[in-house]
Structure formats: structure tokens, C-alpha cells
Short mmCIF file of C-alpha atoms in Angstrom, two decimals:
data_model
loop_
_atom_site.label_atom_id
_atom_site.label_comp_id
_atom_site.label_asym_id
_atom_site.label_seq_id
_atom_site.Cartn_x
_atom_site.Cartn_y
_atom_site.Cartn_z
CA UNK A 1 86.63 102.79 107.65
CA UNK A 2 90.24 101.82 106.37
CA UNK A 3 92.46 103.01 103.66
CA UNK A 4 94.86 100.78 102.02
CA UNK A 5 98.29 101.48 99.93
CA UNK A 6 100.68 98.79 98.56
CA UNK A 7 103.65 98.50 96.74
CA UNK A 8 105.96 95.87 96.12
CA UNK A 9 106.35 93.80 99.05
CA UNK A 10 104.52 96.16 101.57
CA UNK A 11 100.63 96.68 102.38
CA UNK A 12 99.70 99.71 104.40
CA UNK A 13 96.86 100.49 106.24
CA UNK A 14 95.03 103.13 108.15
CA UNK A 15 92.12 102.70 110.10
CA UNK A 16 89.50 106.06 110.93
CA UNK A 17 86.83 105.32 113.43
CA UNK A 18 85.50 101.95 114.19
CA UNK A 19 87.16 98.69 112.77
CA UNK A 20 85.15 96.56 111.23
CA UNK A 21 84.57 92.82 109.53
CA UNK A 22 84.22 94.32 105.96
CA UNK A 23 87.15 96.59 106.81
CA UNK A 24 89.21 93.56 107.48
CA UNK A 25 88.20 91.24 105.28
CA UNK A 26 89.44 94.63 102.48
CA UNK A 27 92.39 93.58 104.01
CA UNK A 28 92.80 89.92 103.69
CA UNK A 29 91.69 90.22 100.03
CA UNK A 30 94.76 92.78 99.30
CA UNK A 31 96.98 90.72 101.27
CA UNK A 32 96.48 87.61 99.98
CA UNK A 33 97.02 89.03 96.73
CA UNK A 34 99.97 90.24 97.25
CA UNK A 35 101.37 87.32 99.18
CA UNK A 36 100.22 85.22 96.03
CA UNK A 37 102.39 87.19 93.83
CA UNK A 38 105.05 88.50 95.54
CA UNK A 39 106.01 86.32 98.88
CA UNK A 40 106.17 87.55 102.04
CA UNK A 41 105.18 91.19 102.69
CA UNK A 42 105.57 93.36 105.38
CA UNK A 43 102.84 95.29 107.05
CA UNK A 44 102.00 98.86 108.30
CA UNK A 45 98.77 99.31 110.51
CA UNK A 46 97.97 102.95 111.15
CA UNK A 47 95.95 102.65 114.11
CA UNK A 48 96.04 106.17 115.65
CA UNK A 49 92.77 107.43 114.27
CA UNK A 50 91.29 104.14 115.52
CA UNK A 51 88.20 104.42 118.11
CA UNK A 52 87.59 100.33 118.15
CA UNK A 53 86.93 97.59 116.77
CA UNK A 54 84.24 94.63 116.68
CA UNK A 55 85.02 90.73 118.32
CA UNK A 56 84.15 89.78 114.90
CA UNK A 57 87.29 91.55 113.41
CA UNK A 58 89.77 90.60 116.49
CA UNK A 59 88.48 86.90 115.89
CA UNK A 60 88.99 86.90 112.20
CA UNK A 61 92.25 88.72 112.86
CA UNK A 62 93.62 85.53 114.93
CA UNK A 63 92.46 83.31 112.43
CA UNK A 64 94.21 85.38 109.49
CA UNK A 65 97.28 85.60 111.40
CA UNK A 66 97.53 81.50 112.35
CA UNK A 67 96.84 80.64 108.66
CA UNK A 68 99.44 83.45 107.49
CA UNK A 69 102.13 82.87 110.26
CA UNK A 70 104.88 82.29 107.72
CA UNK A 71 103.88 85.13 104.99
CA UNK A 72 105.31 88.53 107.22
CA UNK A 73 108.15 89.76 107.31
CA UNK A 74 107.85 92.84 109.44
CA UNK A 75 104.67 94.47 110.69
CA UNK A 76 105.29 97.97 112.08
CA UNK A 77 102.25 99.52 114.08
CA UNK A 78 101.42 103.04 114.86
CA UNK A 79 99.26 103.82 117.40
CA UNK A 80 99.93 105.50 121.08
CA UNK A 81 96.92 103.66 123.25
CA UNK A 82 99.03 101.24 125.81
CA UNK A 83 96.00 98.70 125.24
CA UNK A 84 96.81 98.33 120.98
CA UNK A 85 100.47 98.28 121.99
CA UNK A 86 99.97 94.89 124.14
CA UNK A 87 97.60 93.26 121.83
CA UNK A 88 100.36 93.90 118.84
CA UNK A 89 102.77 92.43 121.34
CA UNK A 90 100.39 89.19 121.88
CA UNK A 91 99.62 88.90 118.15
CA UNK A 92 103.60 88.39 117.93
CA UNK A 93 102.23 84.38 119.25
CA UNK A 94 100.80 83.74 116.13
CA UNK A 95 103.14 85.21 113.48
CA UNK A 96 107.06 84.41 112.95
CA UNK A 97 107.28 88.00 111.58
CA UNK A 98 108.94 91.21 113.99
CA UNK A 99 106.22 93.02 115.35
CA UNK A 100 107.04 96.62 116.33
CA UNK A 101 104.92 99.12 117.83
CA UNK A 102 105.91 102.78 116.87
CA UNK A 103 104.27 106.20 117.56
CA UNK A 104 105.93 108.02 114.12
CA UNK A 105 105.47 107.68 110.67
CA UNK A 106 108.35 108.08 109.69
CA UNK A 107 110.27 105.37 112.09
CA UNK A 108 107.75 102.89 110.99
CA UNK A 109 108.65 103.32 107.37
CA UNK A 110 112.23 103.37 107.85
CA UNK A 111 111.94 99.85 109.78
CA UNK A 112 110.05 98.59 107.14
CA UNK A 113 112.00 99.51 104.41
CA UNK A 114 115.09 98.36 106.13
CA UNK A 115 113.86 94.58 106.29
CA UNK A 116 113.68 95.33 101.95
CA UNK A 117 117.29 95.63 101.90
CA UNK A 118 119.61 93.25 100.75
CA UNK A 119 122.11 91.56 103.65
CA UNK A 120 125.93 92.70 103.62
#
């Protein structure tokens, strides 16, 4: 089961229990919604309440991220299992965006948010 927040520019999501194809395709449908309107977004996966997921859903993630590699700007990810933190640091292959693994809340959001501020 997932639940999903957006606003401008950013899609969040938090995953509870297994991961699964429906979940993720919830996911692609917000996302490509917002990338149609808005542009690039950036990305926050709460993954610390995750117990797995199916090959389905890390399949259709590689295939999401290859046909998206240009629409991220930052994807922050919170979890504390060492193997999530490696695959987040191999899905960095298929995506030009910064991919950052973080084990607070609040850090994540602060990355985020400072990607969403204008250059000095």
C-alpha cells in the first residue's frame, strides 16, 4: 500500500508493507501528470515502512526511470535497510537527477526544497 502527496514541483511517497504493480503504476499516473504540467519534479520515496516489493514493480520501475531519465530533478529516499540504499544508488544509471539516500524526514525535505530555490 502507498500514500501519495504533491505539490508544485514535488511528488511524495510512502510505501507500508509490500510494494506492488498497482502501487506503482498510482505512481506513474501522478507523476506523469505532474511532469506534463509542471516540468521536472523532484521525488521523495518513504521507504522505511517498506517490507518488499514484487519483480514486477522493480521491472516497471527501470522501465519508468529510462523513459523519464530527463524529468527529475532530485529524488531524496528514506529508508535505513543497506540493501534499498544500493539499489537507489544503482537506479542513479538510469536517471540524470541526484539521488540521495537519507534516514530523516526532515533532511530529505530540506534537500528537496533546496533544489526549488532560485541560483545566486
Amino acid at each position: 500500500m502507498i500514500t501519495t502527496d504533491h505539490r508544485p514541483n514535488l511528488v511524495s511517497v510512502a510505501v507500508f508493507g509490500e510494494f506492488t504493480l498497482p502501487d506503482y503504476k498510482e505512481f506513474e499516473e501522478l507523476v506523469n501528470y505532474k511532469i506534463k504540467f509542471e516540468g521536472p519534479v523532484s521525488l521523495l520515496f518513504d521507504l522505511r515502512e517498506m517490507v518488499g516489493f514484487t519483480l514486477d514493480v522493480a521491472w516497471e520501475e527501470i522501465r519508468f526511470s529510462r523513459q523519464h531519465s530527463h524529468d527529475f530533478r532530485r529524488i531524496a529516499v528514506l529508508t535505513t535497510d543497506q540493501w534499498l540504499t544500493w539499489s537507489a544508488w544503482l537506479s542513479q544509471i538510469f536517471v540524470d537527477a541526484e539521488v540521495i539516500v537519507f534516514d530523516d524526514d526532515a533532511d530529505a525535505r530540506t534537500w528537496l526544497e533546496a533544489a526549488e530555490e532560485p541560483a545566486q
